[in-house]
Amino acid sequence: MTALTLRRAEPGDAARLSLLGGATFLHSFAHDHPGDAMVAHVEHYHSCDWYARLLANPENAAWIVETALKAPVGYAVMTPPALDCETGAGDLELKRIYLLGPFQSGGWGVKLLDAVETEARALGAGRLFLCVYSANHAAQRFYQRRGYADTGCKQNFMVGDVEFEDFIWVKTLN
C-alpha cells in the first residue's frame, strides 16, 4: 500500500476536496441514491465553490489524507452543528469523513477522526456530533467503537426529491 499522510486542509485545497467529496459520495451511495439527483447533489454540495466557502470560514476545519504523490484519498470536515436536535454552545459537528475504498481499513479513518476530535477538544468543545446514514451499518459500528452513541434524534437528508434518514450520534469530549 502507498504511504499516506494526513494534513490540515488549506484554502487552496477546495479543488482537491471537491474532487474527493464527489468521488467518495458516489462510491458510498450510488447503490441506493437516484442517479440524476445524485449528480445534481454532487455538483452543488461538492462543488469547488462550496469547499472554497467552507475553507474560508474560520469556524470550519478540514483535513486531507494524501498519497506520497499528493493525490487526495480521504478527508474530514468539522463545522458548527446544523442539526435537527438540541446542541449546546461550543458543540461541534463532524460534517463529513470519507476515504476512497482502496484506502479504507488501514487505520486512516481513525487517524482522521482523531485529528477532528483533537482539534474539537483544543477549541473547548464539550461534544462532537455527527450524522450517519441509517443504512450504513459499517459506519455505525466504526463510530460506536470510537465512543459515539445514538442521540435518538434523526435528520432527513434529501438527494433530489428522495428522502434518506440519518441518525444523529454524539460523543462527549471533555
mmCIF file of N, CA and C in Angstrom, residues 18-136:
data_model
loop_
_atom_site.group_PDB
_atom_site.id
_atom_site.type_symbol
_atom_site.label_atom_id
_atom_site.label_comp_id
_atom_site.label_asym_id
_atom_site.label_seq_id
_atom_site.Cartn_x
_atom_site.Cartn_y
_atom_site.Cartn_z
ATOM 1 N N SER A 18 -13.242 19.041 -3.461
ATOM 2 C CA SER A 18 -14.374 18.890 -4.372
ATOM 3 C C SER A 18 -14.286 17.564 -5.118
ATOM 4 N N LEU A 19 -13.153 17.286 -5.688
ATOM 5 C CA LEU A 19 -12.953 16.040 -6.419
ATOM 6 C C LEU A 19 -13.137 14.837 -5.506
ATOM 7 N N LEU A 20 -12.514 14.887 -4.355
ATOM 8 C CA LEU A 20 -12.587 13.783 -3.400
ATOM 9 C C LEU A 20 -13.991 13.629 -2.831
ATOM 10 N N GLY A 21 -14.643 14.760 -2.505
ATOM 11 C CA GLY A 21 -16.003 14.703 -1.973
ATOM 12 C C GLY A 21 -16.972 14.076 -2.948
ATOM 13 N N GLY A 22 -16.908 14.479 -4.212
ATOM 14 C CA GLY A 22 -17.789 13.896 -5.218
ATOM 15 C C GLY A 22 -17.523 12.419 -5.420
ATOM 16 N N ALA A 23 -16.263 12.042 -5.495
ATOM 17 C CA ALA A 23 -15.903 10.635 -5.715
ATOM 18 C C ALA A 23 -16.343 9.749 -4.558
ATOM 19 N N THR A 24 -16.102 10.199 -3.322
ATOM 20 C CA THR A 24 -16.463 9.368 -2.175
ATOM 21 C C THR A 24 -17.976 9.318 -1.978
ATOM 22 N N PHE A 25 -18.676 10.401 -2.311
ATOM 23 C CA PHE A 25 -20.137 10.381 -2.203
ATOM 24 C C PHE A 25 -20.713 9.376 -3.202
ATOM 25 N N LEU A 26 -20.229 9.425 -4.429
ATOM 26 C CA LEU A 26 -20.694 8.467 -5.438
ATOM 27 C C LEU A 26 -20.360 7.039 -5.029
ATOM 28 N N HIS A 27 -19.144 6.820 -4.565
ATOM 29 C CA HIS A 27 -18.736 5.483 -4.153
ATOM 30 C C HIS A 27 -19.608 4.955 -3.011
ATOM 31 N N SER A 28 -19.917 5.831 -2.074
ATOM 32 C CA SER A 28 -20.652 5.416 -0.876
ATOM 33 C C SER A 28 -22.141 5.213 -1.114
ATOM 34 N N PHE A 29 -22.739 5.964 -2.047
ATOM 35 C CA PHE A 29 -24.196 5.979 -2.120
ATOM 36 C C PHE A 29 -24.795 5.667 -3.482
ATOM 37 N N ALA A 30 -23.987 5.390 -4.492
ATOM 38 C CA ALA A 30 -24.530 5.120 -5.829
ATOM 39 C C ALA A 30 -25.449 3.901 -5.842
ATOM 40 N N HIS A 31 -25.282 3.003 -4.905
ATOM 41 C CA HIS A 31 -26.098 1.782 -4.884
ATOM 42 C C HIS A 31 -27.560 2.032 -4.510
ATOM 43 N N ASP A 32 -27.855 3.151 -3.819
ATOM 44 C CA ASP A 32 -29.253 3.357 -3.423
ATOM 45 C C ASP A 32 -29.744 4.799 -3.519
ATOM 46 N N HIS A 33 -28.993 5.654 -4.185
ATOM 47 C CA HIS A 33 -29.422 7.034 -4.407
ATOM 48 C C HIS A 33 -29.699 7.228 -5.900
ATOM 49 N N PRO A 34 -30.736 7.990 -6.256
ATOM 50 C CA PRO A 34 -31.091 8.165 -7.673
ATOM 51 C C PRO A 34 -30.015 8.925 -8.452
ATOM 52 N N GLY A 35 -29.688 8.410 -9.638
ATOM 53 C CA GLY A 35 -28.565 8.910 -10.431
ATOM 54 C C GLY A 35 -28.596 10.390 -10.754
ATOM 55 N N ASP A 36 -29.668 10.871 -11.399
ATOM 56 C CA ASP A 36 -29.708 12.284 -11.789
ATOM 57 C C ASP A 36 -29.677 13.201 -10.571
ATOM 58 N N ALA A 37 -30.407 12.826 -9.552
ATOM 59 C CA ALA A 37 -30.429 13.635 -8.331
ATOM 60 C C ALA A 37 -29.059 13.603 -7.647
ATOM 61 N N MET A 38 -28.385 12.457 -7.716
ATOM 62 C CA MET A 38 -27.068 12.348 -7.109
ATOM 63 C C MET A 38 -26.068 13.248 -7.838
ATOM 64 N N VAL A 39 -26.128 13.259 -9.153
ATOM 65 C CA VAL A 39 -25.229 14.117 -9.922
ATOM 66 C C VAL A 39 -25.465 15.577 -9.554
ATOM 67 N N ALA A 40 -26.723 15.987 -9.476
ATOM 68 C CA ALA A 40 -27.039 17.374 -9.110
ATOM 69 C C ALA A 40 -26.564 17.676 -7.690
ATOM 70 N N HIS A 41 -26.742 16.723 -6.785
ATOM 71 C CA HIS A 41 -26.300 16.895 -5.396
ATOM 72 C C HIS A 41 -24.782 17.096 -5.344
ATOM 73 N N VAL A 42 -24.048 16.258 -6.040
ATOM 74 C CA VAL A 42 -22.590 16.361 -6.047
ATOM 75 C C VAL A 42 -22.153 17.675 -6.682
ATOM 76 N N GLU A 43 -22.801 18.065 -7.784
ATOM 77 C CA GLU A 43 -22.440 19.326 -8.438
ATOM 78 C C GLU A 43 -22.612 20.516 -7.506
ATOM 79 N N HIS A 44 -23.611 20.452 -6.616
ATOM 80 C CA HIS A 44 -23.843 21.564 -5.691
ATOM 81 C C HIS A 44 -23.025 21.416 -4.400
ATOM 82 N N TYR A 45 -23.231 20.319 -3.660
ATOM 83 C CA TYR A 45 -22.661 20.167 -2.320
ATOM 84 C C TYR A 45 -21.215 19.690 -2.302
ATOM 85 N N HIS A 46 -20.680 19.380 -3.461
ATOM 86 C CA HIS A 46 -19.267 19.017 -3.552
ATOM 87 C C HIS A 46 -18.580 19.856 -4.620
ATOM 88 N N SER A 47 -19.121 21.029 -4.873
ATOM 89 C CA SER A 47 -18.506 21.920 -5.858
ATOM 90 C C SER A 47 -17.253 22.563 -5.263
ATOM 91 N N CYS A 48 -16.413 23.037 -6.136
ATOM 92 C CA CYS A 48 -15.213 23.760 -5.701
ATOM 93 C C CYS A 48 -15.625 25.012 -4.913
ATOM 94 N N ASP A 49 -16.667 25.694 -5.366
ATOM 95 C CA ASP A 49 -17.138 26.893 -4.656
ATOM 96 C C ASP A 49 -17.628 26.557 -3.246
ATOM 97 N N TRP A 50 -18.344 25.428 -3.112
ATOM 98 C CA TRP A 50 -18.855 25.022 -1.799
ATOM 99 C C TRP A 50 -17.689 24.831 -0.833
ATOM 100 N N TYR A 51 -16.650 24.113 -1.288
ATOM 101 C CA TYR A 51 -15.497 23.879 -0.410
ATOM 102 C C TYR A 51 -14.684 25.146 -0.188
ATOM 103 N N ALA A 52 -14.611 26.013 -1.187
ATOM 104 C CA ALA A 52 -13.896 27.286 -1.004
ATOM 105 C C ALA A 52 -14.573 28.109 0.092
ATOM 106 N N ARG A 53 -15.904 28.171 0.083
ATOM 107 C CA ARG A 53 -16.638 28.898 1.136
ATOM 108 C C ARG A 53 -16.413 28.235 2.494
ATOM 109 N N LEU A 54 -16.442 26.908 2.521
ATOM 110 C CA LEU A 54 -16.235 26.180 3.769
ATOM 111 C C LEU A 54 -14.856 26.502 4.337
ATOM 112 N N LEU A 55 -13.827 26.437 3.504
ATOM 113 C CA LEU A 55 -12.459 26.676 3.973
ATOM 114 C C LEU A 55 -12.207 28.132 4.337
ATOM 115 N N ALA A 56 -12.965 29.055 3.762
ATOM 116 C CA ALA A 56 -12.784 30.483 4.055
ATOM 117 C C ALA A 56 -13.370 30.860 5.414
ATOM 118 N N ASN A 57 -14.244 30.040 5.950
ATOM 119 C CA ASN A 57 -14.890 30.329 7.228
ATOM 120 C C ASN A 57 -14.026 29.784 8.364
ATOM 121 N N PRO A 58 -13.508 30.640 9.243
ATOM 122 C CA PRO A 58 -12.624 30.166 10.306
ATOM 123 C C PRO A 58 -13.309 29.273 11.342
ATOM 124 N N GLU A 59 -14.634 29.192 11.324
ATOM 125 C CA GLU A 59 -15.331 28.284 12.238
ATOM 126 C C GLU A 59 -15.258 26.831 11.771
ATOM 127 N N ASN A 60 -14.840 26.618 10.527
ATOM 128 C CA ASN A 60 -14.772 25.280 9.949
ATOM 129 C C ASN A 60 -13.325 24.804 9.898
ATOM 130 N N ALA A 61 -13.167 23.492 9.801
ATOM 131 C CA ALA A 61 -11.842 22.901 9.636
ATOM 132 C C ALA A 61 -11.973 21.669 8.755
ATOM 133 N N ALA A 62 -10.926 21.371 8.015
ATOM 134 C CA ALA A 62 -10.915 20.181 7.167
ATOM 135 C C ALA A 62 -9.518 19.576 7.162
ATOM 136 N N TRP A 63 -9.464 18.289 6.914
ATOM 137 C CA TRP A 63 -8.219 17.548 6.844
ATOM 138 C C TRP A 63 -8.230 16.705 5.581
ATOM 139 N N ILE A 64 -7.053 16.420 5.046
ATOM 140 C CA ILE A 64 -6.914 15.616 3.834
ATOM 141 C C ILE A 64 -5.891 14.518 4.091
ATOM 142 N N VAL A 65 -6.218 13.310 3.621
ATOM 143 C CA VAL A 65 -5.262 12.206 3.576
ATOM 144 C C VAL A 65 -4.784 12.123 2.134
ATOM 145 N N GLU A 66 -3.460 12.077 1.943
ATOM 146 C CA GLU A 66 -2.889 12.062 0.599
ATOM 147 C C GLU A 66 -1.846 10.953 0.452
ATOM 148 N N THR A 67 -1.657 10.534 -0.789
ATOM 149 C CA THR A 67 -0.578 9.604 -1.096
ATOM 150 C C THR A 67 0.746 10.371 -1.099
ATOM 151 N N ALA A 68 1.835 9.638 -1.232
ATOM 152 C CA ALA A 68 3.156 10.265 -1.299
ATOM 153 C C ALA A 68 3.267 11.198 -2.500
ATOM 154 N N LEU A 69 2.460 10.966 -3.534
ATOM 155 C CA LEU A 69 2.461 11.818 -4.720
ATOM 156 C C LEU A 69 1.445 12.955 -4.611
ATOM 157 N N LYS A 70 0.852 13.136 -3.417
ATOM 158 C CA LYS A 70 -0.093 14.218 -3.113
ATOM 159 C C LYS A 70 -1.472 14.026 -3.759
ATOM 160 N N ALA A 71 -1.817 12.792 -4.120
ATOM 161 C CA ALA A 71 -3.170 12.518 -4.602
ATOM 162 C C ALA A 71 -4.097 12.393 -3.394
ATOM 163 N N PRO A 72 -5.211 13.133 -3.346
ATOM 164 C CA PRO A 72 -6.112 13.063 -2.196
ATOM 165 C C PRO A 72 -6.916 11.759 -2.203
ATOM 166 N N VAL A 73 -6.961 11.084 -1.037
ATOM 167 C CA VAL A 73 -7.684 9.815 -0.941
ATOM 168 C C VAL A 73 -8.670 9.769 0.224
ATOM 169 N N GLY A 74 -8.659 10.787 1.090
ATOM 170 C CA GLY A 74 -9.583 10.823 2.215
ATOM 171 C C GLY A 74 -9.655 12.221 2.791
ATOM 172 N N TYR A 75 -10.743 12.485 3.523
ATOM 173 C CA TYR A 75 -10.889 13.813 4.120
ATOM 174 C C TYR A 75 -11.912 13.783 5.235
ATOM 175 N N ALA A 76 -11.861 14.832 6.046
ATOM 176 C CA ALA A 76 -12.851 15.058 7.102
ATOM 177 C C ALA A 76 -13.120 16.551 7.178
ATOM 178 N N VAL A 77 -14.336 16.890 7.583
ATOM 179 C CA VAL A 77 -14.760 18.285 7.728
ATOM 180 C C VAL A 77 -15.469 18.433 9.071
ATOM 181 N N MET A 78 -15.109 19.479 9.819
ATOM 182 C CA MET A 78 -15.755 19.802 11.088
ATOM 183 C C MET A 78 -16.327 21.218 10.994
ATOM 184 N N THR A 79 -17.561 21.389 11.468
ATOM 185 C CA THR A 79 -18.251 22.672 11.422
ATOM 186 C C THR A 79 -19.028 22.888 12.718
ATOM 187 N N PRO A 80 -19.526 24.098 12.936
ATOM 188 C CA PRO A 80 -20.530 24.256 13.990
ATOM 189 C C PRO A 80 -21.740 23.386 13.626
ATOM 190 N N PRO A 81 -22.476 22.895 14.615
ATOM 191 C CA PRO A 81 -23.578 21.990 14.308
ATOM 192 C C PRO A 81 -24.743 22.670 13.594
ATOM 193 N N ALA A 82 -25.293 21.949 12.630
ATOM 194 C CA ALA A 82 -26.515 22.348 11.922
ATOM 195 C C ALA A 82 -27.388 21.100 11.883
ATOM 196 N N LEU A 83 -28.033 20.827 13.006
ATOM 197 C CA LEU A 83 -28.707 19.545 13.189
ATOM 198 C C LEU A 83 -30.138 19.715 13.677
ATOM 199 N N ASP A 84 -30.921 18.673 13.467
ATOM 200 C CA ASP A 84 -32.305 18.637 13.944
ATOM 201 C C ASP A 84 -32.373 18.066 15.359
ATOM 202 N N CYS A 85 -31.513 18.574 16.242
ATOM 203 C CA CYS A 85 -31.564 18.201 17.654
ATOM 204 C C CYS A 85 -30.918 19.324 18.451
ATOM 205 N N GLU A 86 -31.106 19.284 19.733
ATOM 206 C CA GLU A 86 -30.565 20.337 20.587
ATOM 207 C C GLU A 86 -29.064 20.168 20.744
ATOM 208 N N THR A 87 -28.339 21.254 20.510
ATOM 209 C CA THR A 87 -26.899 21.274 20.730
ATOM 210 C C THR A 87 -26.588 22.453 21.641
ATOM 211 N N GLY A 88 -25.424 22.413 22.245
ATOM 212 C CA GLY A 88 -25.054 23.471 23.171
ATOM 213 C C GLY A 88 -23.966 24.365 22.623
ATOM 214 N N ALA A 89 -23.731 25.447 23.316
ATOM 215 C CA ALA A 89 -22.666 26.371 22.940
ATOM 216 C C ALA A 89 -21.342 25.618 22.936
ATOM 217 N N GLY A 90 -20.589 25.791 21.880
ATOM 218 C CA GLY A 90 -19.293 25.152 21.776
ATOM 219 C C GLY A 90 -19.307 23.753 21.194
ATOM 220 N N ASP A 91 -20.483 23.144 21.058
ATOM 221 C CA ASP A 91 -20.544 21.830 20.420
ATOM 222 C C ASP A 91 -20.134 21.963 18.961
ATOM 223 N N LEU A 92 -19.585 20.907 18.398
ATOM 224 C CA LEU A 92 -19.169 20.893 17.003
ATOM 225 C C LEU A 92 -19.741 19.666 16.310
ATOM 226 N N GLU A 93 -19.671 19.683 14.971
ATOM 227 C CA GLU A 93 -20.202 18.578 14.176
ATOM 228 C C GLU A 93 -19.138 18.055 13.225
ATOM 229 N N LEU A 94 -18.961 16.769 13.221
ATOM 230 C CA LEU A 94 -18.183 16.109 12.181
ATOM 231 C C LEU A 94 -19.112 16.039 10.973
ATOM 232 N N LYS A 95 -18.911 16.935 10.024
ATOM 233 C CA LYS A 95 -19.818 17.077 8.894
ATOM 234 C C LYS A 95 -19.595 15.989 7.847
ATOM 235 N N ARG A 96 -18.329 15.655 7.602
ATOM 236 C CA ARG A 96 -18.004 14.644 6.595
ATOM 237 C C ARG A 96 -16.712 13.948 6.993
ATOM 238 N N ILE A 97 -16.672 12.647 6.716
ATOM 239 C CA ILE A 97 -15.441 11.875 6.854
ATOM 240 C C ILE A 97 -15.544 10.710 5.882
ATOM 241 N N TYR A 98 -14.631 10.674 4.921
ATOM 242 C CA TYR A 98 -14.667 9.647 3.877
ATOM 243 C C TYR A 98 -13.255 9.301 3.439
ATOM 244 N N LEU A 99 -13.073 8.052 3.056
ATOM 245 C CA LEU A 99 -11.858 7.570 2.409
ATOM 246 C C LEU A 99 -12.274 6.807 1.162
ATOM 247 N N LEU A 100 -11.492 6.927 0.109
ATOM 248 C CA LEU A 100 -11.738 6.102 -1.070
ATOM 249 C C LEU A 100 -11.595 4.636 -0.677
ATOM 250 N N GLY A 101 -12.393 3.772 -1.286
ATOM 251 C CA GLY A 101 -12.453 2.355 -0.935
ATOM 252 C C GLY A 101 -11.124 1.652 -0.749
ATOM 253 N N PRO A 102 -10.183 1.768 -1.693
ATOM 254 C CA PRO A 102 -8.915 1.047 -1.532
ATOM 255 C C PRO A 102 -8.090 1.487 -0.322
ATOM 256 N N PHE A 103 -8.430 2.620 0.277
ATOM 257 C CA PHE A 103 -7.660 3.150 1.393
ATOM 258 C C PHE A 103 -8.392 2.987 2.731
ATOM 259 N N GLN A 104 -9.511 2.290 2.710
ATOM 260 C CA GLN A 104 -10.252 2.011 3.944
ATOM 261 C C GLN A 104 -9.634 0.792 4.638
ATOM 262 N N SER A 105 -9.922 0.655 5.908
ATOM 263 C CA SER A 105 -9.458 -0.466 6.738
ATOM 264 C C SER A 105 -7.952 -0.466 6.946
ATOM 265 N N GLY A 106 -7.320 0.681 6.827
ATOM 266 C CA GLY A 106 -5.890 0.784 7.082
ATOM 267 C C GLY A 106 -5.572 1.679 8.260
ATOM 268 N N GLY A 107 -6.584 2.061 9.019
ATOM 269 C CA GLY A 107 -6.381 2.914 10.189
ATOM 270 C C GLY A 107 -6.488 4.399 9.915
ATOM 271 N N TRP A 108 -6.692 4.787 8.644
ATOM 272 C CA TRP A 108 -6.741 6.211 8.321
ATOM 273 C C TRP A 108 -8.058 6.859 8.721
ATOM 274 N N GLY A 109 -9.135 6.113 8.774
ATOM 275 C CA GLY A 109 -10.394 6.657 9.289
ATOM 276 C C GLY A 109 -10.240 7.053 10.751
ATOM 277 N N VAL A 110 -9.565 6.197 11.519
ATOM 278 C CA VAL A 110 -9.300 6.501 12.931
ATOM 279 C C VAL A 110 -8.400 7.732 13.043
ATOM 280 N N LYS A 111 -7.378 7.807 12.194
ATOM 281 C CA LYS A 111 -6.481 8.966 12.246
ATOM 282 C C LYS A 111 -7.213 10.255 11.886
ATOM 283 N N LEU A 112 -8.083 10.207 10.897
ATOM 284 C CA LEU A 112 -8.892 11.385 10.558
ATOM 285 C C LEU A 112 -9.775 11.785 11.730
ATOM 286 N N LEU A 113 -10.471 10.805 12.298
ATOM 287 C CA LEU A 113 -11.368 11.095 13.419
ATOM 288 C C LEU A 113 -10.584 11.616 14.617
ATOM 289 N N ASP A 114 -9.422 11.050 14.878
ATOM 290 C CA ASP A 114 -8.582 11.546 15.975
ATOM 291 C C ASP A 114 -8.185 13.008 15.755
ATOM 292 N N ALA A 115 -7.852 13.366 14.509
ATOM 293 C CA ALA A 115 -7.478 14.759 14.213
ATOM 294 C C ALA A 115 -8.643 15.700 14.490
ATOM 295 N N VAL A 116 -9.843 15.301 14.093
ATOM 296 C CA VAL A 116 -11.034 16.123 14.327
ATOM 297 C C VAL A 116 -11.290 16.253 15.823
ATOM 298 N N GLU A 117 -11.269 15.134 16.539
ATOM 299 C CA GLU A 117 -11.538 15.165 17.976
ATOM 300 C C GLU A 117 -10.479 15.982 18.727
ATOM 301 N N THR A 118 -9.225 15.858 18.326
ATOM 302 C CA THR A 118 -8.150 16.616 18.974
ATOM 303 C C THR A 118 -8.382 18.117 18.819
ATOM 304 N N GLU A 119 -8.728 18.538 17.609
ATOM 305 C CA GLU A 119 -8.978 19.968 17.404
ATOM 306 C C GLU A 119 -10.245 20.415 18.132
ATOM 307 N N ALA A 120 -11.283 19.587 18.117
ATOM 308 C CA ALA A 120 -12.515 19.948 18.821
ATOM 309 C C ALA A 120 -12.226 20.157 20.309
ATOM 310 N N ARG A 121 -11.442 19.261 20.892
ATOM 311 C CA ARG A 121 -11.067 19.418 22.306
ATOM 312 C C ARG A 121 -10.262 20.699 22.516
ATOM 313 N N ALA A 122 -9.310 20.961 21.621
ATOM 314 C CA ALA A 122 -8.473 22.163 21.744
ATOM 315 C C ALA A 122 -9.318 23.432 21.669
ATOM 316 N N LEU A 123 -10.422 23.368 20.933
ATOM 317 C CA LEU A 123 -11.324 24.515 20.829
ATOM 318 C C LEU A 123 -12.299 24.590 22.000
ATOM 319 N N GLY A 124 -12.230 23.618 22.911
ATOM 320 C CA GLY A 124 -13.087 23.617 24.091
ATOM 321 C C GLY A 124 -14.453 22.997 23.876
ATOM 322 N N ALA A 125 -14.637 22.270 22.795
ATOM 323 C CA ALA A 125 -15.935 21.638 22.536
ATOM 324 C C ALA A 125 -16.210 20.562 23.579
ATOM 325 N N GLY A 126 -17.412 20.586 24.094
ATOM 326 C CA GLY A 126 -17.814 19.557 25.047
ATOM 327 C C GLY A 126 -18.298 18.288 24.369
ATOM 328 N N ARG A 127 -18.868 18.470 23.172
ATOM 329 C CA ARG A 127 -19.403 17.308 22.446
ATOM 330 C C ARG A 127 -19.134 17.464 20.953
ATOM 331 N N LEU A 128 -19.016 16.312 20.309
ATOM 332 C CA LEU A 128 -18.883 16.272 18.857
ATOM 333 C C LEU A 128 -20.034 15.431 18.321
ATOM 334 N N PHE A 129 -20.829 16.049 17.462
ATOM 335 C CA PHE A 129 -21.980 15.383 16.839
ATOM 336 C C PHE A 129 -21.612 14.913 15.433
ATOM 337 N N LEU A 130 -22.370 13.980 14.928
ATOM 338 C CA LEU A 130 -22.256 13.553 13.542
ATOM 339 C C LEU A 130 -23.580 12.943 13.108
ATOM 340 N N CYS A 131 -23.779 12.897 11.797
ATOM 341 C CA CYS A 131 -24.917 12.187 11.212
ATOM 342 C C CYS A 131 -24.376 10.973 10.496
ATOM 343 N N VAL A 132 -25.071 9.859 10.660
ATOM 344 C CA VAL A 132 -24.677 8.630 9.976
ATOM 345 C C VAL A 132 -25.917 8.054 9.300
ATOM 346 N N TYR A 133 -25.756 7.718 8.038
ATOM 347 C CA TYR A 133 -26.855 7.186 7.226
ATOM 348 C C TYR A 133 -27.417 5.927 7.890
ATOM 349 N N SER A 134 -28.724 5.867 8.011
ATOM 350 C CA SER A 134 -29.379 4.759 8.715
ATOM 351 C C SER A 134 -29.063 3.393 8.097
ATOM 352 N N ALA A 135 -28.738 3.354 6.817
ATOM 353 C CA ALA A 135 -28.422 2.082 6.156
ATOM 354 C C ALA A 135 -26.925 1.780 6.138
ATOM 355 N N ASN A 136 -26.105 2.655 6.717
ATOM 356 C CA ASN A 136 -24.657 2.452 6.690
ATOM 357 C C ASN A 136 -24.215 1.804 8.005
#
